[in-house]
Coordinates of C-alpha atoms in Angstrom, one line a residue:
Chain M
M1 CA 83.1 121.0 133.9
N2 CA 80.0 121.5 135.9
K3 CA 77.6 118.7 135.2
K4 CA 74.6 120.9 134.6
I5 CA 76.6 123.0 132.1
L6 CA 77.7 119.8 130.4
L7 CA 74.2 118.4 130.3
T8 CA 72.9 121.7 128.8
I9 CA 75.6 121.6 126.1
Q10 CA 74.8 118.0 125.3
I11 CA 71.0 118.6 125.0
T12 CA 71.5 121.8 123.0
T13 CA 74.0 120.1 120.7
I14 CA 71.8 117.1 120.2
I15 CA 68.8 119.2 119.4
L16 CA 70.8 121.5 117.1
F17 CA 72.4 118.7 115.1
S18 CA 69.3 116.6 114.8
G19 CA 67.3 119.7 113.9
I20 CA 69.8 120.6 111.2
L21 CA 70.0 117.1 109.9
G22 CA 66.2 116.7 109.9
G23 CA 65.8 120.0 108.2
M24 CA 68.3 119.0 105.5
Y25 CA 66.4 115.8 104.9
Y26 CA 63.1 117.6 104.7
F27 CA 64.0 120.8 102.9
T28 CA 66.9 119.7 100.6
D29 CA 67.7 116.9 98.2
I30 CA 70.9 116.0 100.2
Y31 CA 69.8 112.3 100.6
D32 CA 69.3 111.9 96.8
D33 CA 72.4 113.9 96.0
V34 CA 74.6 111.7 98.1
E35 CA 73.0 108.5 96.9
S36 CA 73.1 109.4 93.2
G37 CA 76.3 111.5 93.3
I38 CA 78.5 109.5 95.6
V39 CA 77.1 106.1 96.6
R40 CA 75.9 104.9 93.2
V41 CA 78.7 106.5 91.1
L42 CA 82.0 104.7 90.9
C43 CA 84.7 107.0 92.3
L44 CA 87.7 106.3 90.1
S45 CA 89.9 108.5 92.5
C46 CA 88.8 106.3 95.4
I47 CA 89.7 103.0 93.6
K48 CA 92.8 104.4 91.9
L49 CA 91.9 102.4 88.8
Q50 CA 91.2 103.2 85.2
P51 CA 88.5 101.3 83.2
V52 CA 89.9 99.2 80.4
T53 CA 87.2 99.6 77.7
S54 CA 86.7 98.5 74.2
K55 CA 86.3 101.0 71.4
E56 CA 83.7 98.8 69.6
F57 CA 80.5 100.4 68.5
T58 CA 77.2 98.9 69.4
F59 CA 73.4 99.4 68.8
E60 CA 72.4 98.2 72.2
T61 CA 71.9 100.9 74.8
A62 CA 73.4 100.1 78.2
N63 CA 70.1 100.2 80.1
G64 CA 67.9 99.0 77.3
N65 CA 66.2 102.4 77.0
P66 CA 65.6 104.0 73.6
H67 CA 68.1 106.7 72.6
P68 CA 67.1 110.1 74.0
D69 CA 65.3 112.7 71.8
F70 CA 68.2 115.2 71.9
V71 CA 70.5 112.5 70.4
I72 CA 68.0 111.5 67.7
N73 CA 67.3 115.2 66.8
T74 CA 71.0 116.0 66.6
L75 CA 71.7 113.0 64.4
K76 CA 68.9 113.9 62.1
N77 CA 69.8 117.6 61.8
K78 CA 73.4 118.2 62.7
G79 CA 75.8 115.2 62.4
P80 CA 77.7 112.7 64.5
I81 CA 77.9 113.4 68.2
L82 CA 80.6 113.4 70.9
I83 CA 79.3 113.7 74.5
Q84 CA 81.6 114.3 77.5
Y85 CA 79.9 113.5 80.8
S86 CA 81.5 115.2 83.9
E87 CA 80.7 115.5 87.5
P88 CA 81.8 117.7 90.4
A89 CA 85.1 117.0 92.1
C90 CA 86.4 114.9 89.2
A91 CA 90.1 115.5 88.6
A92 CA 90.2 113.3 85.5
C93 CA 87.3 115.3 84.0
D94 CA 89.2 118.6 84.5
R95 CA 92.4 117.1 83.0
M96 CA 90.6 115.8 79.9
I97 CA 89.0 119.2 79.4
D98 CA 92.3 121.1 79.6
N99 CA 94.5 118.6 77.8
V100 CA 92.2 117.3 75.1
M101 CA 89.1 119.2 74.6
K102 CA 90.6 122.7 74.9
K103 CA 94.1 121.9 73.7
Y104 CA 93.4 119.8 70.6
F105 CA 89.7 120.3 69.7
K106 CA 89.9 124.0 70.7
I107 CA 86.5 123.8 72.4
N108 CA 85.8 126.9 74.4
F109 CA 84.8 126.0 78.0
E110 CA 83.6 129.3 79.5
D111 CA 82.4 127.4 82.6
D112 CA 83.2 123.7 83.1
K113 CA 80.4 123.5 85.8
S114 CA 77.6 124.0 83.3
S115 CA 76.3 121.9 80.4
F116 CA 76.6 123.3 76.9
E117 CA 76.7 122.2 73.3
T118 CA 78.5 123.3 70.2
Q119 CA 79.4 122.3 66.7
V120 CA 83.1 121.4 66.3
T121 CA 85.1 121.2 63.1
T122 CA 88.7 120.0 63.2
G123 CA 90.4 119.3 59.9
N124 CA 87.9 117.4 57.7
I125 CA 86.0 116.1 60.7
S126 CA 82.8 117.7 61.9
F127 CA 80.8 116.7 65.0
Y128 CA 78.3 118.0 67.5
F129 CA 79.7 118.3 71.0
F130 CA 77.7 118.0 74.2
Y131 CA 79.3 118.8 77.5
I132 CA 77.0 117.3 80.1
Y133 CA 77.7 118.3 83.7
K134 CA 76.0 115.8 86.0
D135 CA 75.7 117.7 89.2
P136 CA 73.6 115.6 91.7
S137 CA 72.3 118.8 93.4
M138 CA 70.7 119.9 90.1
P139 CA 67.4 118.4 88.8
K140 CA 67.7 115.4 86.6
T141 CA 67.2 116.0 82.8
E142 CA 67.0 113.9 79.7
K143 CA 70.7 114.8 79.0
T144 CA 72.0 113.9 82.5
E145 CA 70.1 110.7 82.6
S146 CA 71.5 109.7 79.2
F147 CA 74.6 108.8 81.1
W148 CA 73.0 105.5 82.1
T149 CA 71.9 104.9 78.5
Y150 CA 75.5 105.1 77.1
D151 CA 77.4 103.5 80.1
K152 CA 78.3 100.7 77.7
D153 CA 80.5 98.7 80.0
N154 CA 78.5 99.5 83.2
I155 CA 81.4 101.3 84.8
G156 CA 79.3 104.2 86.2
G157 CA 82.4 106.4 86.5
F158 CA 83.5 109.9 85.2
P159 CA 84.6 111.3 82.8
M160 CA 82.7 109.3 80.2
F161 CA 82.9 110.0 76.4
T162 CA 80.3 108.7 74.0
I163 CA 80.6 108.9 70.3
I164 CA 77.3 108.4 68.4
T165 CA 76.8 108.0 64.6
I166 CA 74.2 106.0 62.5
E167 CA 74.6 102.6 60.9
Y168 CA 72.5 99.8 59.3
D169 CA 71.6 97.3 62.0
H170 CA 71.2 93.6 61.3
G171 CA 67.5 94.1 60.4
G172 CA 68.4 96.5 57.7
E173 CA 67.2 99.6 59.6
I174 CA 69.4 102.6 60.1
K175 CA 69.9 103.2 63.8
P176 CA 72.1 105.2 66.3
Y177 CA 75.4 103.4 66.7
Y178 CA 77.7 104.4 69.5
T179 CA 80.8 103.6 71.5
T180 CA 81.8 104.9 75.0
L181 CA 85.3 105.5 76.4
Y182 CA 86.0 106.1 80.1
G183 CA 88.5 108.2 82.1
E184 CA 91.9 109.0 80.7
F185 CA 91.7 106.0 78.5
E186 CA 95.3 105.8 77.1
D187 CA 98.3 104.9 79.3
N188 CA 100.7 107.4 80.9
Y189 CA 98.5 110.4 80.5
N190 CA 99.2 110.4 76.8
Y191 CA 96.7 113.0 75.8
K192 CA 97.9 113.2 72.2
K193 CA 97.2 109.5 71.8
M194 CA 93.7 110.1 73.4
Y195 CA 93.1 112.8 70.8
E196 CA 94.2 110.5 68.0
T197 CA 91.8 107.8 69.3
F198 CA 89.0 110.4 69.3
I199 CA 89.9 111.4 65.7
E200 CA 90.0 107.8 64.6
L201 CA 86.6 107.1 66.0
L202 CA 85.1 110.4 64.8
E203 CA 86.5 109.8 61.3
F204 CA 84.7 106.4 61.3
S205 CA 81.6 108.2 62.7
N206 CA 81.6 110.8 60.0
E207 CA 82.1 108.2 57.3
R208 CA 79.2 106.1 58.5
Y209 CA 77.0 109.2 59.1
N210 CA 77.6 110.5 55.5
S211 CA 76.8 107.0 54.1
N212 CA 73.6 106.5 56.0
I213 CA 72.0 109.9 56.7
A214 CA 69.9 109.7 53.6
G215 CA 68.0 106.7 55.0
F216 CA 67.8 107.8 58.6
K217 CA 64.3 108.4 59.7
Chain A
M1 CA 77.2 88.2 128.0
K2 CA 80.7 89.6 128.3
L3 CA 81.3 93.1 127.2
Q4 CA 84.0 92.3 124.6
I5 CA 81.8 89.6 123.1
K6 CA 79.0 92.1 122.7
R7 CA 81.4 94.5 121.1
L8 CA 82.6 91.9 118.7
I9 CA 79.0 91.0 117.7
T10 CA 78.2 94.7 117.3
Q11 CA 81.3 95.2 115.1
I12 CA 80.4 92.2 112.9
F13 CA 76.8 93.3 112.7
V14 CA 77.8 96.8 111.6
F15 CA 80.3 95.4 109.1
V16 CA 77.5 93.3 107.5
S17 CA 75.1 96.2 107.6
A18 CA 77.6 98.5 105.9
N19 CA 77.9 96.0 103.1
L20 CA 74.2 95.4 102.3
G21 CA 74.9 97.1 99.0
A22 CA 75.8 93.6 97.9
I23 CA 72.1 92.8 97.9
G24 CA 71.2 96.2 96.3
L25 CA 70.7 98.4 99.4
K26 CA 72.3 101.7 98.5
T27 CA 71.3 104.7 100.6
G28 CA 72.0 108.4 100.7
F29 CA 73.5 108.4 104.2
C30 CA 77.1 108.9 105.1
F31 CA 78.9 106.3 107.3
P32 CA 79.6 107.7 110.7
F33 CA 82.9 105.8 110.6
F34 CA 85.7 105.2 108.1
Y35 CA 84.6 103.0 105.2
C36 CA 84.7 103.5 101.5
H37 CA 81.6 103.8 99.3
A38 CA 83.8 102.6 96.4
C39 CA 83.5 99.1 98.0
P40 CA 81.0 97.4 95.6
A41 CA 79.0 96.3 98.6
A42 CA 78.9 99.6 100.5
T43 CA 75.5 101.0 101.4
S44 CA 76.5 104.6 102.2
A45 CA 79.0 107.3 101.4
C46 CA 82.4 108.0 103.0
P47 CA 82.0 111.2 105.0
L48 CA 85.4 112.4 103.8
R49 CA 84.5 112.1 100.1
A50 CA 81.4 114.2 100.7
I51 CA 83.5 116.9 102.4
E52 CA 86.1 116.7 99.6
K53 CA 83.5 117.1 97.0
S54 CA 81.9 120.0 98.8
V55 CA 85.2 122.1 98.6
Y56 CA 86.7 120.7 95.4
D57 CA 88.4 123.2 93.1
H58 CA 87.6 126.5 94.8
S59 CA 84.0 125.6 95.2
F60 CA 81.8 125.3 98.3
T61 CA 78.6 123.2 98.4
W62 CA 77.4 123.8 101.9
K63 CA 74.9 120.9 101.9
L64 CA 77.6 118.3 101.2
F65 CA 79.9 120.0 103.7
V66 CA 77.4 120.2 106.6
Y67 CA 75.7 116.9 106.0
P68 CA 78.5 114.5 107.0
L69 CA 79.5 116.8 109.9
M70 CA 76.0 116.7 111.3
I71 CA 75.8 112.9 111.1
L72 CA 79.2 112.5 112.7
G73 CA 78.4 115.3 115.2
L74 CA 75.1 113.7 116.3
V75 CA 76.9 110.3 116.7
G76 CA 79.8 112.0 118.4
V77 CA 77.8 114.0 120.9
T78 CA 75.8 111.0 122.0
T79 CA 78.5 108.3 122.1
G80 CA 81.8 110.1 121.6
R81 CA 84.3 107.9 119.7
A82 CA 82.4 104.7 120.6
V83 CA 81.8 104.1 116.9
C84 CA 85.6 103.7 116.5
G85 CA 85.6 101.0 119.1
W86 CA 82.1 99.4 118.5
A87 CA 81.3 100.0 114.8
C88 CA 84.1 100.9 112.5
P89 CA 85.1 98.1 110.1
I90 CA 88.7 99.4 110.1
G91 CA 88.6 99.3 113.9
L92 CA 87.4 95.6 113.6
L93 CA 90.4 94.9 111.3
Q94 CA 92.8 96.5 113.8
R95 CA 91.1 94.5 116.6
G96 CA 92.0 91.4 114.6
T97 CA 95.7 92.5 114.3
A98 CA 96.0 93.8 117.9
K99 CA 97.8 90.7 119.2
V100 CA 100.8 91.3 116.9
P101 CA 101.8 94.7 118.2
R102 CA 101.3 93.5 121.7
Y103 CA 103.6 90.5 121.0
I104 CA 106.2 92.7 119.3
K105 CA 106.1 95.2 122.2
K106 CA 106.9 92.4 124.6
K107 CA 109.7 90.9 122.5
K108 CA 111.2 94.1 121.1
P109 CA 111.8 96.7 123.9
F110 CA 112.5 99.5 121.4
I111 CA 108.9 99.4 120.2
K112 CA 107.8 99.9 123.8
K113 CA 110.3 102.8 124.1
I114 CA 108.7 104.4 121.1
G115 CA 105.3 104.1 122.8
Q116 CA 106.7 105.7 125.9
W117 CA 108.5 108.5 124.0
K118 CA 107.6 112.0 125.3
G119 CA 106.7 113.2 121.8
E120 CA 104.3 110.3 121.1
P121 CA 101.2 112.2 122.2
Y122 CA 102.0 114.9 119.8
L123 CA 101.9 112.4 116.9
R124 CA 98.2 112.1 117.6
Y125 CA 97.7 115.5 116.2
I126 CA 98.7 114.2 112.8
K127 CA 95.1 113.1 112.1
Y128 CA 93.9 116.7 112.6
V129 CA 96.5 117.9 110.1
V130 CA 95.5 115.1 107.7
L131 CA 91.8 116.1 108.0
I132 CA 92.4 119.8 107.5
S133 CA 95.1 119.6 104.8
L134 CA 94.2 116.6 102.7
V135 CA 90.4 116.6 103.1
I136 CA 89.8 120.3 102.9
V137 CA 92.7 122.5 101.9
T138 CA 94.4 120.5 99.0
P139 CA 91.1 119.5 97.3
F140 CA 90.1 123.2 97.5
L141 CA 93.4 124.6 96.2
F142 CA 95.1 121.9 94.2
M143 CA 92.4 119.3 93.4
F144 CA 94.4 116.7 95.2
M145 CA 92.3 114.6 97.6
F146 CA 92.9 112.3 100.5
T147 CA 90.9 109.7 98.6
D148 CA 93.5 109.7 95.9
I149 CA 95.9 108.0 98.2
C150 CA 93.6 106.5 100.8
P151 CA 94.8 103.1 101.9
V152 CA 91.3 102.1 103.1
G153 CA 90.0 102.8 99.6
V154 CA 92.5 100.4 98.2
L155 CA 91.7 97.7 100.7
T156 CA 87.9 98.0 100.6
G157 CA 87.4 99.4 97.1
T158 CA 90.2 98.6 94.7
F159 CA 90.9 95.0 95.6
P160 CA 87.2 93.9 95.6
I161 CA 86.6 95.7 92.2
L162 CA 89.7 94.1 90.7
I163 CA 88.6 90.6 91.9
L164 CA 85.0 91.1 90.8
N165 CA 85.9 92.6 87.4
P166 CA 89.1 90.8 86.2
G167 CA 90.7 92.6 83.2
K168 CA 88.2 95.5 83.3
F169 CA 90.4 98.0 85.1
S170 CA 94.0 99.0 85.0
P171 CA 96.0 101.1 87.6
N172 CA 95.8 104.9 87.4
P173 CA 98.8 107.1 88.3
F174 CA 97.8 107.2 92.0
F175 CA 97.6 103.4 92.2
W176 CA 101.2 102.7 93.2
S177 CA 101.5 105.5 95.7
A178 CA 98.2 104.3 97.3
M179 CA 99.7 100.8 97.4
I180 CA 102.7 102.1 99.2
F181 CA 100.4 103.8 101.7
L182 CA 98.5 100.5 102.1
V183 CA 101.7 98.7 102.9
L184 CA 102.6 101.4 105.4
F185 CA 99.1 101.2 106.9
F186 CA 99.6 97.4 107.5
V187 CA 103.1 98.0 108.9
L188 CA 101.7 100.6 111.2
I189 CA 98.8 98.5 112.5
F190 CA 101.1 95.5 113.0
L191 CA 103.6 97.7 114.9
V192 CA 101.3 99.9 116.9
E193 CA 97.9 98.7 118.3
R194 CA 95.2 100.9 116.7
G195 CA 98.0 102.8 115.0
W196 CA 95.6 104.1 112.3
C197 CA 93.0 105.3 114.8
R198 CA 95.7 107.0 117.0
Y199 CA 97.6 108.9 114.4
F200 CA 96.0 109.1 111.0
C201 CA 92.2 108.6 110.9
P202 CA 90.6 111.8 109.7
V203 CA 87.1 110.5 110.8
G204 CA 88.5 109.9 114.2
A205 CA 89.8 113.5 114.1
I206 CA 86.2 114.7 113.6
L207 CA 84.8 112.5 116.3
A208 CA 87.6 112.9 118.9
P209 CA 86.6 116.4 120.2
F210 CA 83.1 115.2 120.9
N211 CA 84.5 113.0 123.7
K212 CA 84.7 116.1 125.7
I213 CA 81.0 116.6 125.8
S214 CA 79.5 113.3 124.8
Y215 CA 76.5 111.9 126.6
L216 CA 78.2 108.5 127.0
T217 CA 81.7 108.4 128.4
V218 CA 84.1 106.2 130.5
S219 CA 84.8 107.5 133.9
V220 CA 87.3 106.4 136.6
D221 CA 86.4 106.6 140.3
E222 CA 89.6 108.1 141.7
K223 CA 88.7 107.2 145.3
V224 CA 88.6 103.5 144.4
C225 CA 91.4 103.4 141.9
V226 CA 94.6 101.9 143.3
H227 CA 96.8 102.9 140.3
C228 CA 97.7 99.4 139.3
N229 CA 97.8 100.6 135.7
A230 CA 96.2 97.3 134.4
C231 CA 93.8 99.5 132.5
S232 CA 96.5 101.6 130.8
D233 CA 98.3 98.4 129.9
V234 CA 95.3 96.9 128.2
C235 CA 94.1 100.2 126.5
P236 CA 94.4 99.8 122.7
M237 CA 94.7 103.5 122.3
G238 CA 97.6 103.8 124.7
I239 CA 95.8 106.2 127.1
N240 CA 96.9 106.7 130.7
V241 CA 93.4 105.7 131.9
P242 CA 93.5 106.6 135.6
E243 CA 94.3 110.2 134.6
M244 CA 92.0 110.4 131.6
N245 CA 89.2 112.9 131.8
R246 CA 87.1 112.5 128.7
D247 CA 90.2 111.8 126.7
P248 CA 89.6 112.5 123.0
E249 CA 91.5 109.3 122.2
C250 CA 89.1 107.0 124.2
I251 CA 87.1 104.7 121.9
L252 CA 85.0 103.4 124.7
C253 CA 85.9 99.8 123.9
G254 CA 85.5 98.9 127.6
K255 CA 88.7 96.9 127.9
C256 CA 89.7 99.0 130.9
I257 CA 86.3 98.4 132.5
N258 CA 86.8 94.6 132.2
I259 CA 90.3 94.5 133.5
C260 CA 89.9 96.8 136.5
P261 CA 90.3 94.7 139.7
K262 CA 88.5 97.3 141.8
N263 CA 85.6 98.0 139.4
A264 CA 86.7 101.6 139.5
I265 CA 86.0 102.2 135.8
K266 CA 82.6 102.3 134.3
Y267 CA 80.5 103.6 131.5
E268 CA 78.8 106.8 132.6
R269 CA 75.7 108.5 131.2
M270 CA 74.6 112.0 132.1
K271 CA 71.4 111.8 134.1
I272 CA 68.6 114.3 133.6

């Protein structure tokens, strides 16, 4: 190739690529998106592992922050809570939606790429369901940032399920009481067992909620 | 300082820099080489993961698609595949294992025959197939990603996480298939020098075409060359160096420059 042509191609390409890259840094949130959406989030697909987590409830939030307002308001007015946190390009999130949330809880996901909330009743259990889609390209909200409040075992991975009820703490005050499960938390893709675990925890949550709601301020 | 010592120092420096996440440095950049952000110490993102996320499940997020390509493109157009030879931690690993395939090649002639097989150059196209199929097409159509089975993810992400968090994680269904790929990865790099870079590395597949137009390149002075083939023998990528003309496989490691008895090979920069 003629050296002048090659040099022209090189200079043009360098200007073009650096211009696009500079423009992306200046005009978009790509740097923050990659940092918060890829680098700081544990990619369970990449590590081919599943978190082993306890189902124990706790009063202590993961990051020490107070429980967010939307949780307090829901606990005051609607009942115990189940939150599913999902992110883009999360195969396990999609499988949990299809095989547990839709199949067993009959929750209607019109769009699994948007957050929504709904009251769910199954058998004698009632809870308020939040689907929180944590898309790094979208602005941060109280709901998306609550992920770090309830990341009980500091896993930082998706999907994450948080069940919140109310209970007397050691000081005699009634406070939010929660547990968090991660990924497809039962062995061998046993979604029925996952559903049964959810039911067991939600039954406990309903029972504690009904016992304590009168004193919850 | 000898060129290969400089290269080793650079590789170690980049490896340490890529792992400054261990002291809390997490950035929003993509690595311009093959390294996994799932490594607890990683500072930046794997470019392949960004591309996969951008096209996952019939979606298209242009920013996530273009961003890693621009970073790789800018590095590629200035230095070609020099990052493979001078910066990539997986390249550093393969540099460490390079003596084994060289030894095996000497002792087991059939391995040498495989290297001289006519079809061998075509195997180098596998990395382009891996890039297009497993990084773009299958995440888009079937939600199956290269990172689900990536051996480098196991090596740099899974093992450190298991060691740092004993009892906190259990294998997911892709774990064992990824382990098999990891074993095959090691078999490959112990049988073929730079086997991963030659045949399978999707990041190398993105960078390779830039060798054709890169600002920095390796050139051979045909008037001085005596065709002793010492350069081709020492080339870790198995290139026929005297006949290479901006070969996409060249990682600019400079081994051919060091070995040439006639000083016919040199780094070349385009002059303005």
